[in-house]
PDB file of C-alpha atoms in Angstrom:
ATOM      1  CA  MET A   1       0.000   0.000   0.000  1.00 94.00           C
ATOM      2  CA  PHE A   2       0.943   3.660  -0.281  1.00 96.00           C
ATOM      3  CA  ILE A   3       1.378   4.499   3.402  1.00 96.00           C
ATOM      4  CA  ASN A   4       2.251   8.017   4.498  1.00 95.00           C
ATOM      5  CA  GLY A   5       3.625   8.891   1.086  1.00 93.00           C
ATOM      6  CA  LEU A   6       5.738   5.780   0.437  1.00 94.00           C
ATOM      7  CA  PRO A   7       5.058   2.341  -1.084  1.00 96.00           C
ATOM      8  CA  ARG A   8       5.364  -0.087   1.826  1.00 95.00           C
ATOM      9  CA  LEU A   9       4.467  -3.602   2.875  1.00 94.00           C
ATOM     10  CA  ALA A  10       1.536  -3.090   5.222  1.00 92.00           C
ATOM     11  CA  CYS A  11       2.295  -6.404   6.903  1.00 91.00           C
ATOM     12  CA  ASN A  12       5.846  -5.307   7.660  1.00 88.00           C
ATOM     13  CA  ASN A  13       5.288  -1.810   9.065  1.00 88.00           C
ATOM     14  CA  GLN A  14       3.995  -1.035  12.525  1.00 89.00           C
ATOM     15  CA  ILE A  15       2.246   2.269  13.181  1.00 90.00           C
ATOM     16  CA  VAL A  16       4.751   3.196  15.886  1.00 90.00           C
ATOM     17  CA  HIS A  17       7.552   3.050  13.303  1.00 88.00           C
ATOM     18  CA  LEU A  18       5.869   5.641  11.073  1.00 90.00           C
ATOM     19  CA  HIS A  19       6.642   8.397  13.605  1.00 90.00           C
ATOM     20  CA  SER A  20       3.398  10.199  12.822  1.00 91.00           C
ATOM     21  CA  ASP A  21       0.133  10.845  14.652  1.00 91.00           C
ATOM     22  CA  ARG A  22      -1.746  10.336  11.385  1.00 94.00           C
ATOM     23  CA  VAL A  23      -1.647   7.363   9.030  1.00 94.00           C
ATOM     24  CA  THR A  24      -2.695   7.933   5.426  1.00 95.00           C
ATOM     25  CA  ILE A  25      -3.321   4.836   3.311  1.00 95.00           C
ATOM     26  CA  LYS A  26      -3.772   4.926  -0.462  1.00 96.00           C
ATOM     27  CA  PRO A  27      -3.583   2.369  -3.304  1.00 95.00           C
ATOM     28  CA  LEU A  28      -0.188   1.811  -4.941  1.00 96.00           C
ATOM     29  CA  PRO A  29       0.592   4.246  -7.770  1.00 96.00           C
ATOM     30  CA  ASN A  30       1.469   3.029 -11.284  1.00 96.00           C
ATOM     31  CA  TYR A  31      -1.046   0.147 -11.201  1.00 96.00           C
ATOM     32  CA  GLU A  32      -4.606  -0.263 -12.384  1.00 96.00           C
ATOM     33  CA  MET A  33      -6.885  -0.705  -9.411  1.00 95.00           C
ATOM     34  CA  ILE A  34      -9.218  -3.644  -8.899  1.00 96.00           C
ATOM     35  CA  ARG A  35     -11.046  -2.118  -5.967  1.00 93.00           C
ATOM     36  CA  ASP A  36     -10.288   0.084  -2.964  1.00 93.00           C
ATOM     37  CA  LEU A  37      -6.646  -0.649  -2.009  1.00 93.00           C
ATOM     38  CA  VAL A  38      -6.233  -3.727  -4.238  1.00 94.00           C
ATOM     39  CA  PRO A  39      -3.891  -3.142  -7.218  1.00 95.00           C
ATOM     40  CA  ASP A  40      -3.975  -5.222 -10.378  1.00 97.00           C
ATOM     41  CA  LEU A  41      -0.512  -6.838 -10.483  1.00 96.00           C
ATOM     42  CA  GLU A  42      -1.006  -8.490 -13.882  1.00 97.00           C
ATOM     43  CA  SER A  43       1.424  -6.060 -15.548  1.00 96.00           C
ATOM     44  CA  LEU A  44       4.075  -6.882 -12.939  1.00 97.00           C
ATOM     45  CA  PHE A  45       3.917 -10.600 -13.623  1.00 97.00           C
ATOM     46  CA  ASN A  46       3.681 -10.195 -17.399  1.00 97.00           C
ATOM     47  CA  LYS A  47       6.884  -8.147 -17.408  1.00 97.00           C
ATOM     48  CA  HIS A  48       8.504 -10.604 -15.024  1.00 97.00           C
ATOM     49  CA  ARG A  49       7.758 -13.500 -17.392  1.00 97.00           C
ATOM     50  CA  SER A  50       9.038 -11.562 -20.410  1.00 96.00           C
ATOM     51  CA  VAL A  51      12.678 -11.701 -19.225  1.00 97.00           C
ATOM     52  CA  LYS A  52      12.606 -15.508 -18.830  1.00 96.00           C
ATOM     53  CA  PRO A  53      13.434 -15.538 -15.108  1.00 97.00           C
ATOM     54  CA  TYR A  54      14.739 -19.077 -14.885  1.00 96.00           C
ATOM     55  CA  LEU A  55      17.880 -21.003 -15.746  1.00 94.00           C
ATOM     56  CA  ILE A  56      18.264 -21.725 -19.457  1.00 94.00           C
ATOM     57  CA  ARG A  57      20.697 -24.465 -20.445  1.00 94.00           C
ATOM     58  CA  LYS A  58      21.884 -25.808 -23.765  1.00 92.00           C
ATOM     59  CA  ASP A  59      22.032 -29.321 -22.339  1.00 90.00           C
ATOM     60  CA  HIS A  60      18.261 -29.746 -22.180  1.00 90.00           C
ATOM     61  CA  ALA A  61      18.428 -33.424 -21.296  1.00 91.00           C
ATOM     62  CA  GLU A  62      20.462 -32.779 -18.133  1.00 90.00           C
ATOM     63  CA  GLN A  63      18.363 -29.788 -17.152  1.00 89.00           C
ATOM     64  CA  ASN A  64      15.037 -31.570 -17.566  1.00 91.00           C
ATOM     65  CA  HIS A  65      16.246 -34.870 -16.115  1.00 92.00           C
ATOM     66  CA  PRO A  66      19.149 -33.976 -13.812  1.00 89.00           C
ATOM     67  CA  THR A  67      21.629 -36.634 -12.849  1.00 89.00           C
ATOM     68  CA  LEU A  68      23.934 -34.433 -10.769  1.00 88.00           C
ATOM     69  CA  GLU A  69      24.340 -30.795  -9.747  1.00 89.00           C
ATOM     70  CA  TYR A  70      25.830 -27.796 -11.557  1.00 90.00           C
ATOM     71  CA  PHE A  71      29.016 -26.525  -9.946  1.00 88.00           C
ATOM     72  CA  GLN A  72      28.959 -22.985  -8.514  1.00 91.00           C
ATOM     73  CA  SER A  73      31.608 -21.325  -6.358  1.00 90.00           C
ATOM     74  CA  GLU A  74      30.919 -19.078  -3.379  1.00 90.00           C
ATOM     75  CA  GLN A  75      32.082 -16.038  -5.364  1.00 92.00           C
ATOM     76  CA  GLU A  76      29.713 -16.870  -8.230  1.00 94.00           C
ATOM     77  CA  LEU A  77      26.841 -17.215  -5.774  1.00 94.00           C
ATOM     78  CA  VAL A  78      27.574 -13.838  -4.173  1.00 93.00           C
ATOM     79  CA  SER A  79      27.496 -12.138  -7.610  1.00 93.00           C
ATOM     80  CA  TYR A  80      23.714 -12.579  -7.865  1.00 95.00           C
ATOM     81  CA  ILE A  81      22.332 -13.696  -4.492  1.00 96.00           C
ATOM     82  CA  GLN A  82      21.203 -10.217  -3.415  1.00 96.00           C
ATOM     83  CA  PHE A  83      19.023  -9.940  -6.529  1.00 97.00           C
ATOM     84  CA  ALA A  84      17.456 -13.336  -5.826  1.00 97.00           C
ATOM     85  CA  TYR A  85      15.710 -12.052  -2.679  1.00 96.00           C
ATOM     86  CA  CYS A  86      12.876 -10.439  -4.678  1.00 97.00           C
ATOM     87  CA  ILE A  87       9.413 -11.375  -3.351  1.00 97.00           C
ATOM     88  CA  LYS A  88       7.495  -9.782  -6.266  1.00 97.00           C
ATOM     89  CA  CYS A  89       5.649  -7.330  -4.018  1.00 96.00           C
ATOM     90  CA  GLY A  90       5.654  -4.704  -6.776  1.00 96.00           C
ATOM     91  CA  LEU A  91       6.734  -1.781  -4.592  1.00 97.00           C
ATOM     92  CA  CYS A  92       9.670  -0.957  -6.872  1.00 97.00           C
ATOM     93  CA  LEU A  93       7.370  -0.382  -9.869  1.00 97.00           C
ATOM     94  CA  SER A  94       5.096   1.749  -7.736  1.00 97.00           C
ATOM     95  CA  ALA A  95       8.004   4.019  -6.738  1.00 97.00           C
ATOM     96  CA  CYS A  96       9.641   4.208 -10.182  1.00 97.00           C
ATOM     97  CA  PRO A  97       9.163   7.571 -11.968  1.00 97.00           C
ATOM     98  CA  THR A  98       9.880   5.989 -15.355  1.00 96.00           C
ATOM     99  CA  VAL A  99       7.099   3.432 -14.881  1.00 96.00           C
ATOM    100  CA  ALA A 100       4.804   6.383 -14.131  1.00 96.00           C
ATOM    101  CA  THR A 101       5.502   7.848 -17.571  1.00 95.00           C
ATOM    102  CA  SER A 102       5.759   4.705 -19.707  1.00 94.00           C
ATOM    103  CA  GLU A 103       3.535   1.638 -19.582  1.00 92.00           C
ATOM    104  CA  GLN A 104       5.922  -0.174 -21.932  1.00 95.00           C
ATOM    105  CA  TYR A 105       8.963   0.215 -19.686  1.00 97.00           C
ATOM    106  CA  ILE A 106       9.799  -3.261 -18.408  1.00 97.00           C
ATOM    107  CA  GLY A 107      10.518  -1.883 -14.959  1.00 97.00           C
ATOM    108  CA  PRO A 108      13.023  -2.506 -12.159  1.00 98.00           C
ATOM    109  CA  GLN A 109      11.584  -5.795 -10.918  1.00 98.00           C
ATOM    110  CA  ALA A 110      11.748  -7.648 -14.225  1.00 98.00           C
ATOM    111  CA  LEU A 111      15.057  -6.089 -15.293  1.00 98.00           C
ATOM    112  CA  THR A 112      16.634  -7.114 -12.011  1.00 98.00           C
ATOM    113  CA  GLN A 113      15.443 -10.688 -12.359  1.00 98.00           C
ATOM    114  CA  GLY A 114      16.636 -10.805 -15.958  1.00 97.00           C
ATOM    115  CA  TRP A 115      20.076  -9.747 -14.764  1.00 97.00           C
ATOM    116  CA  ARG A 116      19.966 -12.133 -11.795  1.00 97.00           C
ATOM    117  CA  TYR A 117      19.690 -15.124 -14.126  1.00 97.00           C
ATOM    118  CA  THR A 118      21.982 -13.728 -16.807  1.00 95.00           C
ATOM    119  CA  VAL A 119      24.848 -13.371 -14.322  1.00 95.00           C
ATOM    120  CA  ASP A 120      24.198 -16.784 -12.769  1.00 96.00           C
ATOM    121  CA  SER A 121      27.199 -18.954 -13.642  1.00 95.00           C
ATOM    122  CA  ARG A 122      24.913 -21.921 -14.344  1.00 95.00           C
ATOM    123  CA  ASP A 123      22.936 -20.087 -17.046  1.00 95.00           C
ATOM    124  CA  ASP A 124      23.228 -20.206 -20.849  1.00 94.00           C
ATOM    125  CA  GLY A 125      20.353 -17.847 -21.653  1.00 93.00           C
ATOM    126  CA  ALA A 126      21.930 -14.378 -21.827  1.00 93.00           C
ATOM    127  CA  GLN A 127      21.298 -14.093 -25.557  1.00 92.00           C
ATOM    128  CA  GLU A 128      17.653 -15.069 -25.198  1.00 94.00           C
ATOM    129  CA  ARG A 129      17.060 -12.371 -22.562  1.00 94.00           C
ATOM    130  CA  ALA A 130      19.010  -9.657 -24.376  1.00 93.00           C
ATOM    131  CA  GLN A 131      16.069  -8.751 -26.622  1.00 91.00           C
ATOM    132  CA  GLU A 132      14.020  -7.664 -23.599  1.00 94.00           C
ATOM    133  CA  LEU A 133      16.790  -6.397 -21.324  1.00 95.00           C
ATOM    134  CA  TYR A 134      18.392  -4.150 -23.949  1.00 94.00           C
ATOM    135  CA  SER A 135      15.346  -3.080 -25.925  1.00 93.00           C
ATOM    136  CA  LYS A 136      14.315   0.589 -26.014  1.00 93.00           C
ATOM    137  CA  HIS A 137      11.997  -0.216 -23.111  1.00 95.00           C
ATOM    138  CA  GLY A 138      14.719  -2.024 -21.152  1.00 96.00           C
ATOM    139  CA  VAL A 139      17.668  -0.975 -19.000  1.00 96.00           C
ATOM    140  CA  TYR A 140      18.418   2.159 -21.025  1.00 94.00           C
ATOM    141  CA  ARG A 141      15.049   3.682 -20.068  1.00 95.00           C
ATOM    142  CA  CYS A 142      16.161   3.724 -16.434  1.00 95.00           C
ATOM    143  CA  HIS A 143      17.141   7.237 -15.312  1.00 92.00           C
ATOM    144  CA  PHE A 144      18.757   5.948 -12.121  1.00 93.00           C
ATOM    145  CA  ALA A 145      16.412   7.723  -9.717  1.00 95.00           C
ATOM    146  CA  GLY A 146      17.058   4.944  -7.204  1.00 95.00           C
ATOM    147  CA  ALA A 147      13.538   5.052  -5.749  1.00 96.00           C
ATOM    148  CA  CYS A 148      13.071   1.340  -6.487  1.00 97.00           C
ATOM    149  CA  SER A 149      15.972   0.415  -4.223  1.00 97.00           C
ATOM    150  CA  GLN A 150      14.867   2.740  -1.446  1.00 96.00           C
ATOM    151  CA  VAL A 151      11.450   1.082  -1.077  1.00 96.00           C
ATOM    152  CA  CYS A 152      12.495  -2.563  -1.549  1.00 96.00           C
ATOM    153  CA  PRO A 153      11.701  -4.395   1.707  1.00 95.00           C
ATOM    154  CA  LYS A 154      14.267  -7.135   0.988  1.00 95.00           C
ATOM    155  CA  GLY A 155      17.267  -4.978   0.070  1.00 94.00           C
ATOM    156  CA  VAL A 156      17.379  -6.285  -3.493  1.00 96.00           C
ATOM    157  CA  ASP A 157      18.673  -2.963  -4.944  1.00 97.00           C
ATOM    158  CA  PRO A 158      17.157  -3.061  -8.455  1.00 97.00           C
ATOM    159  CA  ALA A 159      18.945   0.178  -9.384  1.00 97.00           C
ATOM    160  CA  LEU A 160      22.303  -1.535  -8.896  1.00 97.00           C
ATOM    161  CA  ALA A 161      21.283  -4.546 -11.004  1.00 97.00           C
ATOM    162  CA  ILE A 162      20.187  -2.290 -13.861  1.00 97.00           C
ATOM    163  CA  GLN A 163      23.455  -0.345 -13.811  1.00 97.00           C
ATOM    164  CA  LEU A 164      25.439  -3.596 -13.821  1.00 96.00           C
ATOM    165  CA  ALA A 165      23.439  -4.747 -16.852  1.00 95.00           C
ATOM    166  CA  LYS A 166      24.255  -1.458 -18.626  1.00 95.00           C
ATOM    167  CA  LYS A 167      27.936  -1.870 -17.814  1.00 94.00           C
ATOM    168  CA  ASP A 168      27.920  -5.430 -19.116  1.00 91.00           C
ATOM    169  CA  ALA A 169      26.353  -4.312 -22.410  1.00 90.00           C
ATOM    170  CA  PHE A 170      28.930  -1.524 -22.749  1.00 91.00           C
ATOM    171  CA  LEU A 171      31.862  -3.900 -22.235  1.00 91.00           C
ATOM    172  CA  LYS A 172      30.372  -6.392 -24.669  1.00 86.00           C
ATOM    173  CA  SER A 173      29.918  -3.744 -27.383  1.00 86.00           C
ATOM    174  CA  PHE A 174      33.623  -2.887 -27.204  1.00 87.00           C
ATOM    175  CA  GLY A 175      34.741  -6.487 -27.050  1.00 83.00           C
ATOM    176  CA  LEU A 176      36.041  -6.071 -23.509  1.00 83.00           C
ATOM    177  CA  ARG A 177      33.877  -8.670 -21.835  1.00 78.00           C
ATOM    178  CA  LYS A 178      35.153 -12.219 -21.633  1.00 77.00           C
ATOM    179  CA  ARG A 179      32.778 -14.835 -22.932  1.00 77.00           C
ATOM    180  CA  ARG A 180      31.564 -17.117 -20.189  1.00 81.00           C
ATOM    181  CA  GLN A 181      30.739 -20.773 -20.463  1.00 85.00           C
ATOM    182  CA  ALA A 182      27.977 -21.991 -18.198  1.00 90.00           C
ATOM    183  CA  SER A 183      29.246 -24.146 -15.371  1.00 90.00           C
ATOM    184  CA  ALA A 184      29.419 -27.844 -16.022  1.00 87.00           C
ATOM    185  CA  VAL A 185      27.806 -30.668 -14.141  1.00 88.00           C
ATOM    186  CA  SER A 186      29.886 -31.436 -11.075  1.00 86.00           C
ATOM    187  CA  SER A 187      31.441 -34.752 -10.259  1.00 82.00           C
ATOM    188  CA  PRO A 188      29.929 -36.785  -7.425  1.00 78.00           C
ATOM    189  CA  VAL A 189      31.209 -35.611  -4.053  1.00 76.00           C
ATOM    190  CA  LYS A 190      32.829 -38.277  -1.920  1.00 80.00           C
ATOM    191  CA  ASP A 191      33.756 -38.174   1.739  1.00 82.00           C
ATOM    192  CA  TRP A 192      32.240 -34.723   2.167  1.00 80.00           C
ATOM    193  CA  LYS A 193      32.215 -32.909   5.477  1.00 84.00           C
ATOM    194  CA  PRO A 194      30.008 -29.995   6.540  1.00 82.00           C
ATOM    195  CA  ARG A 195      31.749 -26.601   6.435  1.00 80.00           C
ATOM    196  CA  THR A 196      31.590 -23.952   9.140  1.00 81.00           C
ATOM    197  CA  ASP A 197      33.421 -21.163   7.272  1.00 81.00           C
ATOM    198  CA  ILE A 198      30.798 -20.375   4.620  1.00 76.00           C
ATOM    199  CA  PRO A 199      30.183 -16.595   4.680  1.00 74.00           C
ATOM    200  CA  SER A 200      26.772 -15.176   5.438  1.00 74.00           C
ATOM    201  CA  ALA A 201      24.773 -13.189   2.885  1.00 72.00           C
ATOM    202  CA  PRO A 202      26.496  -9.968   1.744  1.00 74.00           C
ATOM    203  CA  ALA A 203      25.538  -6.719   3.443  1.00 77.00           C
ATOM    204  CA  ARG A 204      22.804  -4.625   1.830  1.00 77.00           C
ATOM    205  CA  THR A 205      23.980  -2.001  -0.611  1.00 81.00           C
ATOM    206  CA  VAL A 206      21.077   0.292   0.233  1.00 80.00           C
ATOM    207  CA  LYS A 207      20.242   1.619   3.690  1.00 74.00           C
ATOM    208  CA  GLN A 208      16.500   1.746   4.184  1.00 67.00           C
ATOM    209  CA  LYS A 209      14.795   4.806   5.583  1.00 63.00           C
ATOM    210  CA  SER A 210      13.362   4.605   9.059  1.00 58.00           C
ATOM    211  CA  GLY A 211       9.956   2.952   9.018  1.00 54.00           C
ATOM    212  CA  SER A 212      10.309   1.595   5.468  1.00 49.00           C
TER     213      SER A 212
END
């Protein structure tokens, strides 16, 4: 909901944290309304689906009928894990000024998830997502207002993901980006022991405002 001038999760905000003697509740901006405070999130999910937010592999047989696991290092996991925390609440689209002016703009949620899977070391589908990510309604329509990251309740930082996608496209256009092969299927692990030195999730790149 739009609570005291900001898109927020109503279930995650207590009145005492709003630091106000008056609470104003409105429907989320940038969405068609179904009724009262209920937004129609169909556009959110349509845009989400358009970027193919899932692993795409060339070895279809292994992907559809897995025999083992794909190898991924800790560093490769950290490169995208922050962007995987998205809960599809739609607050980022509600806060985005570009979404407010263009219905065709794919928006921060979908662009972030497109980048999340593109940068995943297990993925082969960068080329298939490029048409949506780098279209005239894709990452280049972002004006880097940063409002999407400020309202995200999970610290996903869509603005960062979009800028990383722009940087990747720039390096690719000048032939400066190394081509990456998707990680291979790992060998069976024998005599494994549980590890205690695995790092926790990386710190958030965006500090949330009080009460958000």
